PDB file of C-alpha atoms in Angstrom:
ATOM      1  CA  LYS A1289       0.000   0.000   0.000  1.00 79.00           C
ATOM      2  CA  ASN A1290       1.381   3.406  -0.953  1.00 83.00           C
ATOM      3  CA  GLN A1291       1.991   5.590   2.076  1.00 89.00           C
ATOM      4  CA  VAL A1292       3.529   8.950   2.889  1.00 94.00           C
ATOM      5  CA  GLU A1293       4.470   9.787   6.451  1.00 95.00           C
ATOM      6  CA  GLN A1294       5.509  13.205   7.634  1.00 96.00           C
ATOM      7  CA  SER A1295       7.204  14.378  10.786  1.00 96.00           C
ATOM      8  CA  PRO A1296       6.901  16.205  12.985  1.00 96.00           C
ATOM      9  CA  GLN A1297       3.152  16.527  13.064  1.00 95.00           C
ATOM     10  CA  SER A1298       3.500  20.092  14.298  1.00 96.00           C
ATOM     11  CA  LEU A1299       6.339  22.485  14.969  1.00 97.00           C
ATOM     12  CA  ILE A1300       6.740  25.861  16.616  1.00 98.00           C
ATOM     13  CA  ILE A1301       9.798  27.980  15.894  1.00 97.00           C
ATOM     14  CA  LEU A1302      10.857  31.567  16.430  1.00 97.00           C
ATOM     15  CA  GLU A1303      10.978  33.994  13.566  1.00 97.00           C
ATOM     16  CA  GLY A1304      14.348  33.981  11.838  1.00 97.00           C
ATOM     17  CA  LYS A1305      15.191  30.410  12.790  1.00 97.00           C
ATOM     18  CA  ASN A1306      15.647  27.530  10.364  1.00 98.00           C
ATOM     19  CA  CYS A1307      13.696  24.283  10.398  1.00 98.00           C
ATOM     20  CA  THR A1308      13.566  20.978   8.572  1.00 98.00           C
ATOM     21  CA  LEU A1309      10.486  18.900   7.860  1.00 98.00           C
ATOM     22  CA  GLN A1310      10.673  15.209   7.038  1.00 98.00           C
ATOM     23  CA  CYS A1311       8.813  12.964   4.626  1.00 98.00           C
ATOM     24  CA  ASN A1312       9.168   9.197   4.273  1.00 97.00           C
ATOM     25  CA  TYR A1313       7.325   7.330   1.561  1.00 96.00           C
ATOM     26  CA  THR A1314       6.604   3.856   0.314  1.00 93.00           C
ATOM     27  CA  VAL A1315       5.150   4.688  -3.082  1.00 87.00           C
ATOM     28  CA  SER A1316       6.005   2.420  -5.969  1.00 83.00           C
ATOM     29  CA  PRO A1317       6.830   2.842  -8.737  1.00 85.00           C
ATOM     30  CA  PHE A1318       8.027   6.296  -7.855  1.00 87.00           C
ATOM     31  CA  SER A1319       7.510   9.161 -10.280  1.00 85.00           C
ATOM     32  CA  ASN A1320       7.951  12.427  -8.418  1.00 89.00           C
ATOM     33  CA  LEU A1321       7.703  14.045  -5.023  1.00 93.00           C
ATOM     34  CA  ARG A1322       6.219  17.445  -4.340  1.00 94.00           C
ATOM     35  CA  TRP A1323       6.053  19.748  -1.384  1.00 96.00           C
ATOM     36  CA  TYR A1324       3.038  21.999  -0.981  1.00 95.00           C
ATOM     37  CA  LYS A1325       2.335  24.867   1.379  1.00 96.00           C
ATOM     38  CA  GLN A1326      -1.241  25.191   2.538  1.00 94.00           C
ATOM     39  CA  ASP A1327      -2.343  28.264   4.426  1.00 93.00           C
ATOM     40  CA  THR A1328      -5.328  27.823   6.719  1.00 89.00           C
ATOM     41  CA  GLY A1329      -8.530  27.887   4.702  1.00 88.00           C
ATOM     42  CA  ARG A1330      -6.702  27.915   1.378  1.00 90.00           C
ATOM     43  CA  GLY A1331      -5.769  25.376  -1.265  1.00 91.00           C
ATOM     44  CA  PRO A1332      -2.262  23.876  -1.481  1.00 93.00           C
ATOM     45  CA  VAL A1333       0.376  25.799  -3.387  1.00 92.00           C
ATOM     46  CA  SER A1334       3.289  23.973  -4.973  1.00 91.00           C
ATOM     47  CA  LEU A1335       6.759  24.700  -3.584  1.00 95.00           C
ATOM     48  CA  THR A1336       8.942  22.105  -5.302  1.00 93.00           C
ATOM     49  CA  ILE A1337       8.673  19.069  -7.528  1.00 90.00           C
ATOM     50  CA  MET A1338      11.479  16.518  -7.747  1.00 92.00           C
ATOM     51  CA  THR A1339      11.840  13.510  -9.984  1.00 89.00           C
ATOM     52  CA  PHE A1340      13.930  10.413  -9.363  1.00 84.00           C
ATOM     53  CA  SER A1341      17.134  11.939 -10.684  1.00 88.00           C
ATOM     54  CA  GLU A1342      16.966  15.138  -8.653  1.00 91.00           C
ATOM     55  CA  ASN A1343      18.252  15.193  -5.090  1.00 92.00           C
ATOM     56  CA  THR A1344      17.823  18.854  -4.248  1.00 96.00           C
ATOM     57  CA  LYS A1345      15.718  21.744  -5.424  1.00 95.00           C
ATOM     58  CA  SER A1346      15.342  25.236  -4.069  1.00 96.00           C
ATOM     59  CA  ASN A1347      12.574  27.799  -4.222  1.00 95.00           C
ATOM     60  CA  GLY A1348      13.672  30.923  -2.429  1.00 96.00           C
ATOM     61  CA  ARG A1349      14.079  30.124   1.256  1.00 97.00           C
ATOM     62  CA  TYR A1350      12.689  26.620   0.724  1.00 97.00           C
ATOM     63  CA  THR A1351      15.082  23.792  -0.144  1.00 97.00           C
ATOM     64  CA  ALA A1352      13.845  20.267  -0.707  1.00 97.00           C
ATOM     65  CA  THR A1353      16.029  17.186  -0.771  1.00 97.00           C
ATOM     66  CA  LEU A1354      15.261  13.720  -2.038  1.00 97.00           C
ATOM     67  CA  ASP A1355      17.000  10.421  -1.336  1.00 95.00           C
ATOM     68  CA  ALA A1356      15.340   7.930  -3.636  1.00 91.00           C
ATOM     69  CA  ASP A1357      17.348   5.063  -2.171  1.00 92.00           C
ATOM     70  CA  THR A1358      16.079   5.533   1.370  1.00 95.00           C
ATOM     71  CA  LYS A1359      12.769   6.980   0.139  1.00 95.00           C
ATOM     72  CA  GLN A1360      13.133  10.077   2.244  1.00 97.00           C
ATOM     73  CA  SER A1361      12.679  13.750   1.541  1.00 97.00           C
ATOM     74  CA  SER A1362      13.139  16.862   3.606  1.00 98.00           C
ATOM     75  CA  LEU A1363      12.027  20.454   3.295  1.00 98.00           C
ATOM     76  CA  HIS A1364      14.379  23.000   4.831  1.00 98.00           C
ATOM     77  CA  ILE A1365      13.105  26.497   5.538  1.00 98.00           C
ATOM     78  CA  THR A1366      15.747  29.144   6.061  1.00 98.00           C
ATOM     79  CA  ALA A1367      15.328  32.352   8.041  1.00 97.00           C
ATOM     80  CA  SER A1368      11.690  31.680   8.799  1.00 97.00           C
ATOM     81  CA  GLN A1369       9.117  34.420   8.558  1.00 97.00           C
ATOM     82  CA  LEU A1370       5.720  34.789  10.173  1.00 97.00           C
ATOM     83  CA  SER A1371       4.140  34.161   6.770  1.00 96.00           C
ATOM     84  CA  ASP A1372       5.693  30.703   6.717  1.00 97.00           C
ATOM     85  CA  SER A1373       3.106  29.621   9.283  1.00 97.00           C
ATOM     86  CA  ALA A1374       1.099  27.007   7.402  1.00 96.00           C
ATOM     87  CA  SER A1375       0.750  23.290   6.808  1.00 96.00           C
ATOM     88  CA  TYR A1376       3.380  21.698   4.600  1.00 97.00           C
ATOM     89  CA  ILE A1377       2.248  18.657   2.700  1.00 96.00           C
ATOM     90  CA  CYS A1378       4.443  16.040   1.056  1.00 96.00           C
ATOM     91  CA  VAL A1379       2.810  14.396  -1.963  1.00 94.00           C
ATOM     92  CA  VAL A1380       4.269  11.474  -3.885  1.00 92.00           C
ATOM     93  CA  SER A1381       3.179  10.485  -7.358  1.00 87.00           C
ATOM     94  CA  ALA A1382       3.369   6.953  -8.706  1.00 82.00           C
ATOM     95  CA  GLU A1383       4.828   6.367 -12.148  1.00 70.00           C
ATOM     96  CA  GLY A1384       2.297   5.891 -14.863  1.00 59.00           C
ATOM     97  CA  GLY A1385      -0.227   7.436 -12.552  1.00 49.00           C
ATOM     98  CA  THR A1386      -2.368   9.355 -14.916  1.00 51.00           C
ATOM     99  CA  GLY A1387      -5.409   7.934 -13.229  1.00 51.00           C
ATOM    100  CA  ARG A1388      -7.120   8.908 -10.072  1.00 47.00           C
ATOM    101  CA  ARG A1389      -4.757   7.074  -7.741  1.00 50.00           C
ATOM    102  CA  ALA A1390      -1.685   8.923  -8.937  1.00 69.00           C
ATOM    103  CA  LEU A1391      -1.064  10.974  -5.793  1.00 84.00           C
ATOM    104  CA  THR A1392      -0.470   9.862  -2.221  1.00 88.00           C
ATOM    105  CA  PHE A1393      -0.742  12.664   0.315  1.00 91.00           C
ATOM    106  CA  GLY A1394       1.051  12.955   3.604  1.00 93.00           C
ATOM    107  CA  SER A1395      -0.895  14.234   6.588  1.00 92.00           C
ATOM    108  CA  GLY A1396       1.191  17.395   6.691  1.00 94.00           C
ATOM    109  CA  THR A1397       3.327  19.262   9.212  1.00 96.00           C
ATOM    110  CA  ARG A1398       1.728  22.267  10.824  1.00 96.00           C
ATOM    111  CA  LEU A1399       4.370  24.952  11.243  1.00 97.00           C
ATOM    112  CA  GLN A1400       3.858  27.945  13.462  1.00 97.00           C
ATOM    113  CA  VAL A1401       6.387  30.761  13.363  1.00 98.00           C
ATOM    114  CA  GLN A1402       6.255  32.996  16.384  1.00 97.00           C
ATOM    115  CA  PRO A1403       7.676  36.527  16.697  1.00 96.00           C
TER     116      PRO A1403
ATOM    117  CA  GLY B1009       0.533  30.476 -15.140  1.00 69.00           C
ATOM    118  CA  ALA B1010      -1.935  27.869 -14.077  1.00 83.00           C
ATOM    119  CA  VAL B1011      -4.689  29.372 -12.001  1.00 90.00           C
ATOM    120  CA  VAL B1012      -7.630  27.445 -10.632  1.00 94.00           C
ATOM    121  CA  SER B1013     -10.529  29.240  -9.015  1.00 95.00           C
ATOM    122  CA  GLN B1014     -13.407  27.990  -6.905  1.00 97.00           C
ATOM    123  CA  HIS B1015     -16.745  29.593  -6.232  1.00 96.00           C
ATOM    124  CA  PRO B1016     -18.037  30.217  -3.714  1.00 97.00           C
ATOM    125  CA  SER B1017     -15.194  30.419  -1.224  1.00 95.00           C
ATOM    126  CA  ARG B1018     -17.618  29.965   1.647  1.00 96.00           C
ATOM    127  CA  VAL B1019     -21.202  28.796   1.746  1.00 97.00           C
ATOM    128  CA  ILE B1020     -23.683  28.111   4.478  1.00 97.00           C
ATOM    129  CA  CYS B1021     -26.773  26.084   3.702  1.00 95.00           C
ATOM    130  CA  LYS B1022     -29.577  24.421   5.602  1.00 96.00           C
ATOM    131  CA  SER B1023     -29.939  20.693   6.015  1.00 96.00           C
ATOM    132  CA  GLY B1024     -31.796  19.093   3.151  1.00 96.00           C
ATOM    133  CA  THR B1025     -30.861  21.675   0.568  1.00 97.00           C
ATOM    134  CA  SER B1026     -28.373  21.284  -2.274  1.00 97.00           C
ATOM    135  CA  VAL B1027     -25.334  23.404  -2.927  1.00 97.00           C
ATOM    136  CA  LYS B1028     -23.160  23.679  -6.016  1.00 97.00           C
ATOM    137  CA  ILE B1029     -19.441  24.413  -5.999  1.00 97.00           C
ATOM    138  CA  GLU B1030     -17.681  25.484  -9.171  1.00 97.00           C
ATOM    139  CA  CYS B1031     -14.083  24.808 -10.126  1.00 96.00           C
ATOM    140  CA  ARG B1032     -12.589  26.686 -13.057  1.00 96.00           C
ATOM    141  CA  SER B1033      -9.224  26.587 -14.748  1.00 93.00           C
ATOM    142  CA  LEU B1034      -8.698  30.220 -15.700  1.00 93.00           C
ATOM    143  CA  ASP B1035      -5.764  30.135 -18.085  1.00 90.00           C
ATOM    144  CA  PHE B1036      -5.517  26.561 -19.304  1.00 90.00           C
ATOM    145  CA  GLN B1037      -7.637  23.689 -20.479  1.00 90.00           C
ATOM    146  CA  ALA B1038      -8.115  20.891 -17.995  1.00 89.00           C
ATOM    147  CA  THR B1039      -9.053  17.510 -19.322  1.00 86.00           C
ATOM    148  CA  THR B1040      -9.089  16.110 -15.818  1.00 90.00           C
ATOM    149  CA  MET B1041     -10.258  17.670 -12.583  1.00 93.00           C
ATOM    150  CA  PHE B1042     -10.128  16.200  -9.113  1.00 94.00           C
ATOM    151  CA  TRP B1043     -12.317  16.858  -6.105  1.00 96.00           C
ATOM    152  CA  TYR B1044     -10.935  16.536  -2.606  1.00 95.00           C
ATOM    153  CA  ARG B1045     -12.369  16.836   0.858  1.00 95.00           C
ATOM    154  CA  GLN B1046     -10.351  17.978   3.835  1.00 93.00           C
ATOM    155  CA  PHE B1047     -11.261  17.707   7.495  1.00 89.00           C
ATOM    156  CA  PRO B1048      -9.679  19.992  10.092  1.00 85.00           C
ATOM    157  CA  LYS B1049      -6.007  19.254  10.629  1.00 81.00           C
ATOM    158  CA  LYS B1050      -6.165  16.370   8.172  1.00 85.00           C
ATOM    159  CA  SER B1051      -4.767  15.972   4.703  1.00 85.00           C
ATOM    160  CA  LEU B1052      -6.717  15.968   1.485  1.00 90.00           C
ATOM    161  CA  MET B1053      -8.870  12.967   0.669  1.00 91.00           C
ATOM    162  CA  LEU B1054      -9.655  12.304  -2.977  1.00 92.00           C
ATOM    163  CA  MET B1055     -13.381  12.054  -3.580  1.00 94.00           C
ATOM    164  CA  ALA B1056     -13.620  11.693  -7.321  1.00 93.00           C
ATOM    165  CA  THR B1057     -11.912  12.245 -10.634  1.00 91.00           C
ATOM    166  CA  SER B1058     -13.762  13.873 -13.481  1.00 90.00           C
ATOM    167  CA  ASN B1059     -12.803  13.823 -17.116  1.00 87.00           C
ATOM    168  CA  GLU B1060     -14.305  16.286 -19.540  1.00 84.00           C
ATOM    169  CA  GLY B1061     -17.312  14.866 -21.285  1.00 82.00           C
ATOM    170  CA  SER B1062     -17.515  11.636 -19.322  1.00 84.00           C
ATOM    171  CA  LYS B1063     -18.835  10.383 -16.015  1.00 87.00           C
ATOM    172  CA  ALA B1064     -16.806  10.970 -12.886  1.00 91.00           C
ATOM    173  CA  THR B1065     -14.969   8.138 -11.173  1.00 91.00           C
ATOM    174  CA  TYR B1066     -15.666   8.049  -7.472  1.00 93.00           C
ATOM    175  CA  GLU B1067     -13.414   6.754  -4.717  1.00 91.00           C
ATOM    176  CA  GLN B1068     -14.614   3.930  -2.547  1.00 90.00           C
ATOM    177  CA  GLY B1069     -17.033   5.120   0.088  1.00 91.00           C
ATOM    178  CA  VAL B1070     -18.038   8.305  -1.739  1.00 94.00           C
ATOM    179  CA  GLU B1071     -21.730   8.368  -2.647  1.00 93.00           C
ATOM    180  CA  LYS B1072     -22.074   9.365  -6.263  1.00 92.00           C
ATOM    181  CA  ASP B1073     -25.742  10.220  -5.857  1.00 94.00           C
ATOM    182  CA  LYS B1074     -24.939  12.591  -3.030  1.00 96.00           C
ATOM    183  CA  PHE B1075     -21.922  14.251  -4.582  1.00 96.00           C
ATOM    184  CA  LEU B1076     -22.848  14.983  -8.179  1.00 95.00           C
ATOM    185  CA  ILE B1077     -19.947  15.942 -10.401  1.00 94.00           C
ATOM    186  CA  ASN B1078     -20.242  17.470 -13.826  1.00 91.00           C
ATOM    187  CA  HIS B1079     -17.295  18.305 -16.073  1.00 89.00           C
ATOM    188  CA  ALA B1080     -19.073  19.839 -19.021  1.00 82.00           C
ATOM    189  CA  SER B1081     -16.203  21.821 -20.466  1.00 90.00           C
ATOM    190  CA  LEU B1082     -12.420  21.918 -20.456  1.00 90.00           C
ATOM    191  CA  THR B1083     -12.429  24.768 -17.963  1.00 93.00           C
ATOM    192  CA  LEU B1084     -15.295  23.987 -15.611  1.00 94.00           C
ATOM    193  CA  SER B1085     -16.224  21.225 -13.223  1.00 95.00           C
ATOM    194  CA  THR B1086     -18.984  21.406 -10.651  1.00 96.00           C
ATOM    195  CA  LEU B1087     -19.599  19.498  -7.436  1.00 97.00           C
ATOM    196  CA  THR B1088     -23.166  19.489  -6.147  1.00 97.00           C
ATOM    197  CA  VAL B1089     -23.782  18.308  -2.615  1.00 97.00           C
ATOM    198  CA  THR B1090     -27.365  17.086  -2.575  1.00 96.00           C
ATOM    199  CA  SER B1091     -29.620  16.849   0.491  1.00 96.00           C
ATOM    200  CA  ALA B1092     -26.876  18.379   2.553  1.00 96.00           C
ATOM    201  CA  HIS B1093     -26.360  17.152   6.098  1.00 96.00           C
ATOM    202  CA  PRO B1094     -24.270  18.689   8.876  1.00 96.00           C
ATOM    203  CA  GLU B1095     -21.827  15.810   8.396  1.00 95.00           C
ATOM    204  CA  ASP B1096     -21.127  17.183   4.915  1.00 96.00           C
ATOM    205  CA  SER B1097     -19.645  20.314   6.447  1.00 96.00           C
ATOM    206  CA  SER B1098     -16.059  20.352   5.295  1.00 95.00           C
ATOM    207  CA  PHE B1099     -13.445  22.070   3.156  1.00 95.00           C
ATOM    208  CA  TYR B1100     -13.741  21.033  -0.488  1.00 97.00           C
ATOM    209  CA  ILE B1101     -10.780  21.533  -2.817  1.00 96.00           C
ATOM    210  CA  CYS B1102     -10.560  20.942  -6.525  1.00 96.00           C
ATOM    211  CA  SER B1103      -7.504  20.520  -8.687  1.00 94.00           C
ATOM    212  CA  ALA B1104      -7.039  20.523 -12.422  1.00 93.00           C
ATOM    213  CA  ARG B1105      -4.595  18.849 -14.740  1.00 88.00           C
ATOM    214  CA  LYS B1106      -3.609  20.446 -18.016  1.00 83.00           C
ATOM    215  CA  ALA B1107      -4.506  18.776 -21.257  1.00 75.00           C
ATOM    216  CA  GLY B1108      -1.528  16.672 -22.308  1.00 72.00           C
ATOM    217  CA  ALA B1109       0.172  16.852 -18.910  1.00 66.00           C
ATOM    218  CA  THR B1110       1.068  13.601 -17.209  1.00 62.00           C
ATOM    219  CA  TYR B1111       0.977  14.453 -13.547  1.00 65.00           C
ATOM    220  CA  GLU B1112       1.029  18.102 -12.490  1.00 77.00           C
ATOM    221  CA  GLN B1113      -2.114  19.235 -10.696  1.00 85.00           C
ATOM    222  CA  TYR B1114      -3.004  22.792  -9.819  1.00 91.00           C
ATOM    223  CA  PHE B1115      -5.180  23.294  -6.780  1.00 93.00           C
ATOM    224  CA  GLY B1116      -8.024  25.701  -6.257  1.00 95.00           C
ATOM    225  CA  PRO B1117      -8.321  27.841  -3.117  1.00 94.00           C
ATOM    226  CA  GLY B1118     -11.024  25.641  -1.629  1.00 95.00           C
ATOM    227  CA  THR B1119     -14.633  26.085  -0.566  1.00 97.00           C
ATOM    228  CA  ARG B1120     -15.735  25.996   3.048  1.00 96.00           C
ATOM    229  CA  LEU B1121     -19.161  24.385   3.316  1.00 97.00           C
ATOM    230  CA  THR B1122     -21.162  24.664   6.520  1.00 96.00           C
ATOM    231  CA  VAL B1123     -24.476  22.840   6.773  1.00 96.00           C
ATOM    232  CA  THR B1124     -26.719  24.013   9.587  1.00 96.00           C
TER     233      THR B1124
END
């Protein structure tokens, strides 16, 4: 069964600090892994997408890493800002998944950045 | 860009009534749209997949007669919650996949439904 597990479930950090969110998956065959940011009451917004051959990708202060061998990914946020407070969702896509079961969602990490 | 809109953003309805939620791809054609439901502090749960011009495919446990999905054009899909019940109160999110794309989905901003 395809699964995506994220940790921690929630995290509180002070503004300006860095943090790293984890994602472990057992999706096969693997196609790509994405990180989304979801503000409360809003839809998810894509941060990064990585395929099998990519092991790091940055988007501003967000840097995602992927280890396809260990099936782990991380999202590192640098110099956090209050606006980073949101849920961060790891989503893994199965290869050949053009159908409805293409995406497996993690339960998300709720990040709260405090002043 | 790839912008997906939803309307309304919030809706309150009485038990027993029906409510329609629209999902539009504003700057691209979407052959496939997906409808998700999200409970508080939980991740998205896929409800159904709709392909333009054909019947929607529902996930196990989702009542197709209660959640009517229509994907009449390449830029519009609608979700109608029929005979709404307080248990249907939730956050509903749609996503759209571009024609010819293999996997990228673009999410709408969501619709908060409250059934009183």
